[in-house]
Coordinates of C-alpha atoms and ligand atoms in Angstrom, one line a residue:
X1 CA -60.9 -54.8 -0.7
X2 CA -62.1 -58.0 1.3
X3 CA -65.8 -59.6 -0.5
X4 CA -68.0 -62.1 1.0
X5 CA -70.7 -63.7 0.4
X6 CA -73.3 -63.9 2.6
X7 CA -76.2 -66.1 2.9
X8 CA -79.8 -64.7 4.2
X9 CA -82.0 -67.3 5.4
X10 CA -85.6 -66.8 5.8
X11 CA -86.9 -67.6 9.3
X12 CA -89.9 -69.6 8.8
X13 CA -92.9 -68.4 10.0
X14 CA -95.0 -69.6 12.7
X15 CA -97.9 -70.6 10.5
X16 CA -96.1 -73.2 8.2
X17 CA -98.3 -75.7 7.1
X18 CA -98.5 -78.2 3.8
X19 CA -101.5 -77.2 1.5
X20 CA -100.6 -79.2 -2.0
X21 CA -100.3 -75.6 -3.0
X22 CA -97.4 -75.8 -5.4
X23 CA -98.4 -77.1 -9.0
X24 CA -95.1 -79.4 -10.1
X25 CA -93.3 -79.2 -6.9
X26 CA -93.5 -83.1 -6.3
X27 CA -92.8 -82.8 -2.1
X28 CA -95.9 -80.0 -1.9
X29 CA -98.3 -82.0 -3.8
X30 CA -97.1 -85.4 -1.5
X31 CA -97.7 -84.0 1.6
X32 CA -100.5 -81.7 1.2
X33 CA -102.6 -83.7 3.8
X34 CA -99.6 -83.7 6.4
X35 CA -100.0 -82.1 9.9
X36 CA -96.5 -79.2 9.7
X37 CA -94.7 -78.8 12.7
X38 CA -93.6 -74.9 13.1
X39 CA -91.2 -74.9 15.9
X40 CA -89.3 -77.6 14.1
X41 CA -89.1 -75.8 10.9
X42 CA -88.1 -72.7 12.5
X43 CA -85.2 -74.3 15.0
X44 CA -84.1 -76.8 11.7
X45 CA -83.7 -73.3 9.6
X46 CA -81.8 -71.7 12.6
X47 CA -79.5 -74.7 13.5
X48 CA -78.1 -74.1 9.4
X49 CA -77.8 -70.8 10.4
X50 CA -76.2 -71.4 13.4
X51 CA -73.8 -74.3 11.3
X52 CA -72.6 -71.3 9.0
X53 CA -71.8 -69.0 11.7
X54 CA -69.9 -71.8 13.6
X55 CA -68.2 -72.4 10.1
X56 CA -66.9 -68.5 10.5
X57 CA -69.1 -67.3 7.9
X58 CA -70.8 -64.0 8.0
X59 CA -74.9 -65.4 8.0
X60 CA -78.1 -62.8 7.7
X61 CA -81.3 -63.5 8.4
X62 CA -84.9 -62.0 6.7
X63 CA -88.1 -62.4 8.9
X64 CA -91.1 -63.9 8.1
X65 CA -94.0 -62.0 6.5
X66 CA -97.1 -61.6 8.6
X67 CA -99.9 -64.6 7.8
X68 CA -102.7 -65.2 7.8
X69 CA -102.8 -62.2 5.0
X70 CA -106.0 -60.9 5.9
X71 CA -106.5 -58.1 3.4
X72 CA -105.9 -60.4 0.9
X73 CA -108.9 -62.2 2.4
X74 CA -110.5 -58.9 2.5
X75 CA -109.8 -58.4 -1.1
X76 CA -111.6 -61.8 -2.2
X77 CA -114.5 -61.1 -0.4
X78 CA -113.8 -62.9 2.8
X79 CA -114.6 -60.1 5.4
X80 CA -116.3 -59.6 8.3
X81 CA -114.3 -60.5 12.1
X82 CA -111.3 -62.0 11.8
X83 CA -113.0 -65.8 12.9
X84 CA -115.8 -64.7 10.7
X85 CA -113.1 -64.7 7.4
X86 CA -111.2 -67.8 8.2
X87 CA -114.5 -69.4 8.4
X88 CA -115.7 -68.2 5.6
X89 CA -113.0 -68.7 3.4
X90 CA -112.4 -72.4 5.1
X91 CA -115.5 -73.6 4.0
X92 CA -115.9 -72.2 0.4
X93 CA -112.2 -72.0 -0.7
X94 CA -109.8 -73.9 1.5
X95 CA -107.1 -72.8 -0.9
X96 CA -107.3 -69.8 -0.5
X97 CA -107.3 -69.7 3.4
X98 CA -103.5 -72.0 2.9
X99 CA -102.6 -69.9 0.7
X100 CA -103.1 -66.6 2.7
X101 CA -101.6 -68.7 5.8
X102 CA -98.4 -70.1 3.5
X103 CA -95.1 -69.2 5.6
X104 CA -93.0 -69.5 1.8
X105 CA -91.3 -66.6 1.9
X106 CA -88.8 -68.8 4.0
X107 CA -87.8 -69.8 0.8
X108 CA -86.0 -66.0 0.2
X109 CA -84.0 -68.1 -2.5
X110 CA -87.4 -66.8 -4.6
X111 CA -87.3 -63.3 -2.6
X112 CA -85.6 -61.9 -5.3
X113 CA -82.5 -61.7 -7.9
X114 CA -79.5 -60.2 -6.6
X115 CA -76.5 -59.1 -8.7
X116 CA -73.2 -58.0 -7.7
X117 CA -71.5 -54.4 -7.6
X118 CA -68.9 -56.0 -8.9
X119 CA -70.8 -56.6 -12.6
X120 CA -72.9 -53.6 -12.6
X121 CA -72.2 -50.8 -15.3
X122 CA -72.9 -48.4 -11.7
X123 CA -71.0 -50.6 -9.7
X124 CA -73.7 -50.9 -7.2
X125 CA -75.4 -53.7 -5.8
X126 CA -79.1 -54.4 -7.7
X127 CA -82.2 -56.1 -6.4
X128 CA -85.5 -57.2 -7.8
X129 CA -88.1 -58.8 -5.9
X130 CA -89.6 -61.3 -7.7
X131 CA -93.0 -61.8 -8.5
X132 CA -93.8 -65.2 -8.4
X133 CA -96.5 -64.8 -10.7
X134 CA -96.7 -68.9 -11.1
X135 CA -98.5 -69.8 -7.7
X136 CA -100.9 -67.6 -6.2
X137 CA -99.8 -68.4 -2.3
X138 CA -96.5 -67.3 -3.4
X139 CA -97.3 -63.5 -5.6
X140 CA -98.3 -62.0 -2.4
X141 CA -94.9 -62.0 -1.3
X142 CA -93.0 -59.3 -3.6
X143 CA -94.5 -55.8 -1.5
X144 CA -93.7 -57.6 1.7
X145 CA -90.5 -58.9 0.9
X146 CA -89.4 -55.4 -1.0
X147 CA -89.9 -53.3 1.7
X148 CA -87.8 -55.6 4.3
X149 CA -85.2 -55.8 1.6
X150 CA -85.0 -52.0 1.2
X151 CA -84.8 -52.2 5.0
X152 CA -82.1 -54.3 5.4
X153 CA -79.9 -53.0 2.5
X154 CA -80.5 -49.1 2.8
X155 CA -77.9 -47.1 2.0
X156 CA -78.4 -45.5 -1.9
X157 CA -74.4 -45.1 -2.3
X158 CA -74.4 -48.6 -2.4
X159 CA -77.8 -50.5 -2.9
X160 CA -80.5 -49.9 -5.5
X161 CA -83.8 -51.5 -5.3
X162 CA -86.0 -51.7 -8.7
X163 CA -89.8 -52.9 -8.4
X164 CA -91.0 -56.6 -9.3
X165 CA -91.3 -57.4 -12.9
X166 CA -95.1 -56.6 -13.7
X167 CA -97.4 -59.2 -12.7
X168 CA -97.9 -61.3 -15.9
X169 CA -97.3 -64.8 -17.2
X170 CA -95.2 -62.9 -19.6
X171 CA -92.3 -61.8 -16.9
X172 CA -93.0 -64.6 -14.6
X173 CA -90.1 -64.4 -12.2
X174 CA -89.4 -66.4 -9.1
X175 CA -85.5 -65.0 -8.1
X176 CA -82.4 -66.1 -7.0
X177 CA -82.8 -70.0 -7.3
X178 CA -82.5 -69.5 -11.7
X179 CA -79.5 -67.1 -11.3
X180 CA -76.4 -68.3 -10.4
X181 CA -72.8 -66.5 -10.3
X182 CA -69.6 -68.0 -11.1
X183 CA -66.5 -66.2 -10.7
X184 CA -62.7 -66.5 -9.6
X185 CA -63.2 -65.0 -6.4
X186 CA -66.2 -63.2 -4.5
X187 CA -63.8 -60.1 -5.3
X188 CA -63.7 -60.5 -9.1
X189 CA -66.3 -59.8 -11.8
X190 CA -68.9 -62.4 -12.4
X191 CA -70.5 -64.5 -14.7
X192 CA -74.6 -64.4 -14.5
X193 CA -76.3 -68.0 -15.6
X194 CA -80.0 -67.0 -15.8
X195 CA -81.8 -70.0 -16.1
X196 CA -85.6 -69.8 -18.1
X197 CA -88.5 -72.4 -18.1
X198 CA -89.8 -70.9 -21.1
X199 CA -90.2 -67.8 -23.9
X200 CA -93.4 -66.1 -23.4
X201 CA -93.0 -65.0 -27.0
X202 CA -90.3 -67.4 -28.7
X203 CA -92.8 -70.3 -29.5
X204 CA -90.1 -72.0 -31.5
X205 CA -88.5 -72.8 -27.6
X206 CA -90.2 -76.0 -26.2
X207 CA -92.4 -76.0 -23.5
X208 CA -92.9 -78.3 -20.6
X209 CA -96.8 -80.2 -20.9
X210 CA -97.2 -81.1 -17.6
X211 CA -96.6 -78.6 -14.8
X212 CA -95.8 -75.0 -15.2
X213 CA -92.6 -72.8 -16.5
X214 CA -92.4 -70.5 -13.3
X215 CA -89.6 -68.1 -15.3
X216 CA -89.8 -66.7 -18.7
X217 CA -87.0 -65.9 -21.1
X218 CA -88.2 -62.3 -21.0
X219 CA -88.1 -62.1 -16.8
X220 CA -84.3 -62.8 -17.1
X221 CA -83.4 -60.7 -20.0
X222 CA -85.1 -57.5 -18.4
X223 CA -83.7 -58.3 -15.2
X224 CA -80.1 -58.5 -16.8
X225 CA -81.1 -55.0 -18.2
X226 CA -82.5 -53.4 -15.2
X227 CA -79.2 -54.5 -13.0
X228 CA -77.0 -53.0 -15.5
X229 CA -75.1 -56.3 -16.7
X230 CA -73.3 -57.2 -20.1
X231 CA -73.5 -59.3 -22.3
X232 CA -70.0 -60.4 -21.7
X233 CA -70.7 -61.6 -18.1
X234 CA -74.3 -62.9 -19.0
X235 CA -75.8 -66.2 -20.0
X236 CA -78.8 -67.1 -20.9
X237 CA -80.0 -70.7 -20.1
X238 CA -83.1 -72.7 -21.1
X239 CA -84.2 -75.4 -18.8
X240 CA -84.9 -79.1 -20.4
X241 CA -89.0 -78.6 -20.2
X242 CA -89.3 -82.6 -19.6
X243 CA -87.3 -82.2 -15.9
X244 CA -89.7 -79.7 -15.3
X245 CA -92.8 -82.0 -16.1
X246 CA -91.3 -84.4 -13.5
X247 CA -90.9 -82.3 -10.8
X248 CA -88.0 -79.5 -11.5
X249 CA -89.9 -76.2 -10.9
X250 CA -86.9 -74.5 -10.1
X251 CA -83.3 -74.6 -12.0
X252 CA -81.7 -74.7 -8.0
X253 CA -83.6 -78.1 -7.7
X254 CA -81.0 -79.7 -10.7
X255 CA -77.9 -77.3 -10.7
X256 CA -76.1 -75.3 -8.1
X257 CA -73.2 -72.7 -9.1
X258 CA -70.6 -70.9 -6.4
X259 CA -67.1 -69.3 -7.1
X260 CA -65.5 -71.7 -9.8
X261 CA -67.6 -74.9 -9.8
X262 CA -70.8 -75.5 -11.5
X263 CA -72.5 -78.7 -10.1
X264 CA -75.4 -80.0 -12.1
X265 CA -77.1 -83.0 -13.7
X266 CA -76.6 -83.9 -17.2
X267 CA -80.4 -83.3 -17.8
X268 CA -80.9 -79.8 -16.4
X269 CA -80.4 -78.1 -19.7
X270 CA -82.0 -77.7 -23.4
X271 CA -78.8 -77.6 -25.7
X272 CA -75.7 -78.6 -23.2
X273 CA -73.1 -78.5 -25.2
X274 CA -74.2 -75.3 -26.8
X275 CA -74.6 -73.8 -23.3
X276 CA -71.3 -75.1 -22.1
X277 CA -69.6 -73.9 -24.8
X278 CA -70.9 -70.5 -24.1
X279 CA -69.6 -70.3 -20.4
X280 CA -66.5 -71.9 -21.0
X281 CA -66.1 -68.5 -23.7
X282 CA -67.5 -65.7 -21.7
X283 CA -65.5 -67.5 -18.5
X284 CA -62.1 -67.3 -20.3
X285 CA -62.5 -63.8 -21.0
X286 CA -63.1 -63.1 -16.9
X287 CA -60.7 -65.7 -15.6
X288 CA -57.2 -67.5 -16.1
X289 CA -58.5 -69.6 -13.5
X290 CA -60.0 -73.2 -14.1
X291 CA -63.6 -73.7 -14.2
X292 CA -65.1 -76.6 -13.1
X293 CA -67.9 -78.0 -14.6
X294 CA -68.9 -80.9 -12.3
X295 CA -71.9 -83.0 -14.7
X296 CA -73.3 -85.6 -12.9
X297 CA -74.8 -88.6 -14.8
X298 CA -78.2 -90.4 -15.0
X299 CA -76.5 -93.4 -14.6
X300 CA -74.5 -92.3 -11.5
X301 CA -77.9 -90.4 -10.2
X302 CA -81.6 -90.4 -11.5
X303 CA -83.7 -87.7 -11.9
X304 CA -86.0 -89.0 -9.3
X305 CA -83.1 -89.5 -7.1
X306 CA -81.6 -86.3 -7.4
X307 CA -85.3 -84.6 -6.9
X308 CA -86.1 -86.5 -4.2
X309 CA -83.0 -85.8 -2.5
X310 CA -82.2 -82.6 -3.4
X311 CA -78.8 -83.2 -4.2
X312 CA -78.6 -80.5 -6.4
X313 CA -80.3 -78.0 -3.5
X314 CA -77.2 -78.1 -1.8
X315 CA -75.5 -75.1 -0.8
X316 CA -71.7 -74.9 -1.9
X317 CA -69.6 -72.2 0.6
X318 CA -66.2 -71.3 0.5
X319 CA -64.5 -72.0 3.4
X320 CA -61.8 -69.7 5.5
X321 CA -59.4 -71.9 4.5
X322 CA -60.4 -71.5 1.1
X323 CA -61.8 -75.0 0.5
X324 CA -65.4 -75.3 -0.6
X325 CA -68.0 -77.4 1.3
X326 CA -70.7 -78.6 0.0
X327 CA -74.1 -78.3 2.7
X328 CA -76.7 -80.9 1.9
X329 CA -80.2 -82.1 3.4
X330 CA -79.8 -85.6 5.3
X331 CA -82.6 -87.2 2.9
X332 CA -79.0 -87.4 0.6
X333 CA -77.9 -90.4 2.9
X334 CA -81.4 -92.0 2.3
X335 CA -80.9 -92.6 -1.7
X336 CA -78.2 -94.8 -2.4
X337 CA -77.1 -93.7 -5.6
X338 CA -76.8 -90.4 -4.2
X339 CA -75.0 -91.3 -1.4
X340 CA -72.7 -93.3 -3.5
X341 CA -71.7 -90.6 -5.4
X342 CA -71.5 -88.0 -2.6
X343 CA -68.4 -90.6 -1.5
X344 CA -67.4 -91.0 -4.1
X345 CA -66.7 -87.4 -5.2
X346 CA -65.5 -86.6 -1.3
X347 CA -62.8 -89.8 -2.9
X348 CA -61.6 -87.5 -6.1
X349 CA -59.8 -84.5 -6.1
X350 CA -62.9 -82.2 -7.0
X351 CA -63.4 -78.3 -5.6
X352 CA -66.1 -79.8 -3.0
X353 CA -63.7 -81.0 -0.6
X354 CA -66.2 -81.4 3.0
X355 CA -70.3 -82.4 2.9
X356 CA -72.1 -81.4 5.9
X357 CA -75.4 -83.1 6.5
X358 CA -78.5 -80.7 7.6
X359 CA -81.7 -82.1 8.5
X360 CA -84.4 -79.3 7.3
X361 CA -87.0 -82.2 6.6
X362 CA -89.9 -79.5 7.6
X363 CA -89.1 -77.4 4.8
X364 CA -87.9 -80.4 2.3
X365 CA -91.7 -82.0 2.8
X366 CA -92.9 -78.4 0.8
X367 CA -89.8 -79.1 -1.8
X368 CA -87.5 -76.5 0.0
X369 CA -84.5 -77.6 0.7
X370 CA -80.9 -75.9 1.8
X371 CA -80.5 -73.3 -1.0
X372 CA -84.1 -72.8 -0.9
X373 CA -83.4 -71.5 2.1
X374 CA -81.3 -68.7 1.8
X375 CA -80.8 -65.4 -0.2
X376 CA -77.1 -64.8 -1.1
X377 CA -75.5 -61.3 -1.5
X378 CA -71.9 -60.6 -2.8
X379 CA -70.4 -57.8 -0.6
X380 CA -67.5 -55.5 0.1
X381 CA -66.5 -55.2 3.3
X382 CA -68.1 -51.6 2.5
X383 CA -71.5 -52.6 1.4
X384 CA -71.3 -55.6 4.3
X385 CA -70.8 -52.0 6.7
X386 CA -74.0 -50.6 5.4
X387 CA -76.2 -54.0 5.9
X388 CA -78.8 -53.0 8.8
X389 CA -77.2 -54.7 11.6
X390 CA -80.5 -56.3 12.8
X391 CA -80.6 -58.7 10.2
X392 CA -77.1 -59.8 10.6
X393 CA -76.4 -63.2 12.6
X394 CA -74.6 -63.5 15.6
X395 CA -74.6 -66.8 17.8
X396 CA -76.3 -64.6 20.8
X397 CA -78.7 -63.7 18.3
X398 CA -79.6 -67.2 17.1
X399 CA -80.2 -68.2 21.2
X400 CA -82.6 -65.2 21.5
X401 CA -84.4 -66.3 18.2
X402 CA -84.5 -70.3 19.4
X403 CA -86.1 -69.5 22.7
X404 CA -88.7 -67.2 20.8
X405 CA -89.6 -70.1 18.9
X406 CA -89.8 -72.2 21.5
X407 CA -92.0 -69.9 23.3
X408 CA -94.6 -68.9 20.7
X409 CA -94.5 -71.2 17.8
X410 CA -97.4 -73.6 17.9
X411 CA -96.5 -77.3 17.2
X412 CA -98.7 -79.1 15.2
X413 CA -101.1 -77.6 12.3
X414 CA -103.0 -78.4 9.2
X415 CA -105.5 -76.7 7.1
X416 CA -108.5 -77.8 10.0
X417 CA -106.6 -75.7 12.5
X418 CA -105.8 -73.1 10.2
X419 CA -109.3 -72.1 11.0
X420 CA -109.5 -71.8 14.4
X421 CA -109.9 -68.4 15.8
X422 CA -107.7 -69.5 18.3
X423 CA -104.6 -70.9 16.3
X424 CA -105.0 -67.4 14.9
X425 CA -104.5 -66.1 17.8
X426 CA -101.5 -68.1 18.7
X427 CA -99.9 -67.2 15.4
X428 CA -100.7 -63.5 16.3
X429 CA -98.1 -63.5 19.2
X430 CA -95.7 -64.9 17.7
X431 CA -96.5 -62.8 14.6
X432 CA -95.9 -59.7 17.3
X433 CA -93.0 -61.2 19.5
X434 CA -90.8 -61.9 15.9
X435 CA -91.9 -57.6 14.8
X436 CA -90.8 -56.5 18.4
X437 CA -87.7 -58.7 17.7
X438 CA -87.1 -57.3 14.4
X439 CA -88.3 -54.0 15.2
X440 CA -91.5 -54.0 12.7
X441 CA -94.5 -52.6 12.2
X442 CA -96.9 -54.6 12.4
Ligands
SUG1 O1 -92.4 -72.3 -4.4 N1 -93.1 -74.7 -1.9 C1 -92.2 -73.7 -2.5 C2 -90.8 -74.3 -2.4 C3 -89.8 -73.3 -2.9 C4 -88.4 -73.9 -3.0 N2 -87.5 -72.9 -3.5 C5 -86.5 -73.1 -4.3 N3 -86.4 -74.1 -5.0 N4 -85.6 -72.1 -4.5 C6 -92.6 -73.5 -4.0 O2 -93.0 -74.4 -4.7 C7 -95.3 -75.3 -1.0 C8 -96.4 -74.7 -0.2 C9 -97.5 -75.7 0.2 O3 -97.8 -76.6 -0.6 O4 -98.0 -75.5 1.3 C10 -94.4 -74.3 -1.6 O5 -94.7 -73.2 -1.8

């Protein structure tokens, strides 16, 4: 049976704004002052969309989640009329007002972990939300974001949806961007990299000092467990705790994985060579196929280069033709070691055989860059059947979704406006034309 895999990008929300809110995610902290542009998010995010679905790929889409979150204002004590709370909670804890305003579940890379029928004891296809325990802005996603997943994949023969991890530093779990699959085709069992910041109870493991591990040890192992996955198609990976503390809060910031090829910098782990070893083992039991293992160098790239351009956020997709293309933000033609290599490696006879250039600098000025962007689900041409249709991209669609953002999303906002009874008010329609849309409740 014919597999894909298809990419679910998060539309970004009318009410996306920079607040500084992400401790050790360099861009966040940079731009926290800066005034976001919404529209421009939204119609960068649906132009990759669009580039996919030109590129004959199958492309989903998951909506944004309602903001400002007024019960969670409720909940901390900021009640009263709607202007009365964001007053309130403007003057006494800006942060708080960002945070219930933050549009990140755009960044559905961190909606959840998602494992193949294809490696699951029940041969069905397992999600966890995650439950970004790290950043407050960012743990009031999971409910929202389980119930549109459950919306979108329901159908028990073949999906099964399991609850977040519980909400402690312990399972801190932030999805998708530490897991990555490697196989020989989207039809073939699997290898699962989970990728950990630290061991909530292995104290022998080093830490990072600076900025927070935002995925335990113990998040991956149970969500290996819950989804039903051996140990023969499962690896466990510790991140290097010093590219954390200068600005890799994610593993999908220094290494991206599709299909054969593993692409990542030669700093990105704790113990390499151990770990290499590892997948080169578990992969030859899964595949007579070659892996490749595509290391780049601190000498070809820095650290600083490769987090400022997000080289490694690319997205890698498998083309009709078979060839894999590699889709990367335009601040990669802005570094010149980065571009450098990027020729370079189009020059060699690698597995990334195109780069297509995106600019998405809306979202890269919050540290989300192409992978960020998007959710990616193995499926059967079976399970692909039982998707809800809604959420599945067509190039009609993306025109309808364009001219809604250019008709409701507001163009220019910062924490000030975020206050305004009547940007709340502006973010309200658009909050109700994307629910009619989508056909939510609002
Ligand atoms: O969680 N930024 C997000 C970016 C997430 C990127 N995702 C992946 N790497 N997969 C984060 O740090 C910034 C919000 C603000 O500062 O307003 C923010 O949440």
């Amino acid at each position: 049976m014919k597999y894909v895999e298809v990419n679910f990008d998060g539309l970004v929300g009318p009410s996306h704004n920079y607040a500084g809110l992400s401790l050790g995610n360099i861009a966040s902290k940079q731009n926290a002052t800066a005034v976001s542009n919404p529209k421009l998010a939204a119609l960068q995010g649906l132009d990759k969309m669009q580039l996919l679905l030109d590129l004959g790929l199958t492309q989903g889409v998951i909506p944004p989640h309602i903001r400002p979150n007024l019960a969670q204002l409720n909940a901390l004590g900021f009640n009263g009329s709607v202007s009365q709370q964001l007053k309130k909670a403007y003057s006494i804890a800006p942060t708080i007002l960002a945070s219930c305003y933050s549009a990140s579940n755009m960044w559905t890379a961190n909606a959840a972990t998602v494992t193949s029928s294809l490696d699951a004891k029940d041969n069905k296809i397992h999600f966890t939300p995650a439950n970004l325990f790290s950043q407050f802005h960012r743990s009031i996603e999971s409910d929202d974001t389980a119930a549109l997943l459950q919306l979108i994949f329901n159908h028990e023969k073949y999906f099964v949806h399991h609850p977040h991890l519980p909400h402690h530093a312990y399972f801190a779990d932030e999805g998708a961007a530490n897991h990555t699959r490697l196989t020989e085709a989207y039809d073939q069992t699997g290898l699962n990299l989970f990728v950990y910041g630290c061991s909530a109870q292995n104290n022998q493991l080093a830490k990072p000092n600076k900025f927070p591990a935002r995925q335990t040890l113990e998040a991956c192992q149970a969500i290996a467990r819950i989804h039903q996955l051996s140990d023969d198609n499962t690896v466990f990976i510790q991140q290097n705790p010093d590219v954390i503390d200068q600005g890799v809060f994610h593993n999908d910031v220094i290494a991206v994985g599709n299909l054969n090829v593993l692409f990542y910098h030669e700093q990105a782990f704790c113990n390499t060579k151990q770990v290499l070893d590892e997948i080169n083992s578990k992969w030859a039991k899964l595949s007579t196929k070659k892996l490749h293992l595509i290391e780049v160098k601190n000498n070809d790239v820095t650290l600083n280069s490769a987090i400022n351009s997000y080289l490694f956020n690319t997205q890698l997709i498998q083309l009709n033709n078979g060839d894999t293309a590699m889709l990367a933000p335009t601040e990669c033609q802005s570094f010149t070691d980065v571009q450098y290599y990027l020729n370079q490696l189009q020059k060699k006879q690698t597995q990334i055989k195109q780069i297509l250039y995106k600019n998405l600098n809306q979202s890269m000025q919050n540290g989300g860059g192409p992978a960020c962007l998007r959710l990616r689900v193995n499926l059967s041409e079976a399970e692909l059947s039982a998707v809800n249709p809604h959420f599945l991209l067509t190039h009609k669609k993306i025109d309808q979704l364009k001219a809604l953002v250019n008709e409701y999303y507001p163009t220019h906002l910062n924490l000030q406006t975020l206050s305004s009874f009547e940007t709340y008010q502006h973010i309200q329609q658009a909050n109700q034309a994307i629910s009619r849309y989508f056909g939510l409740n609002t």
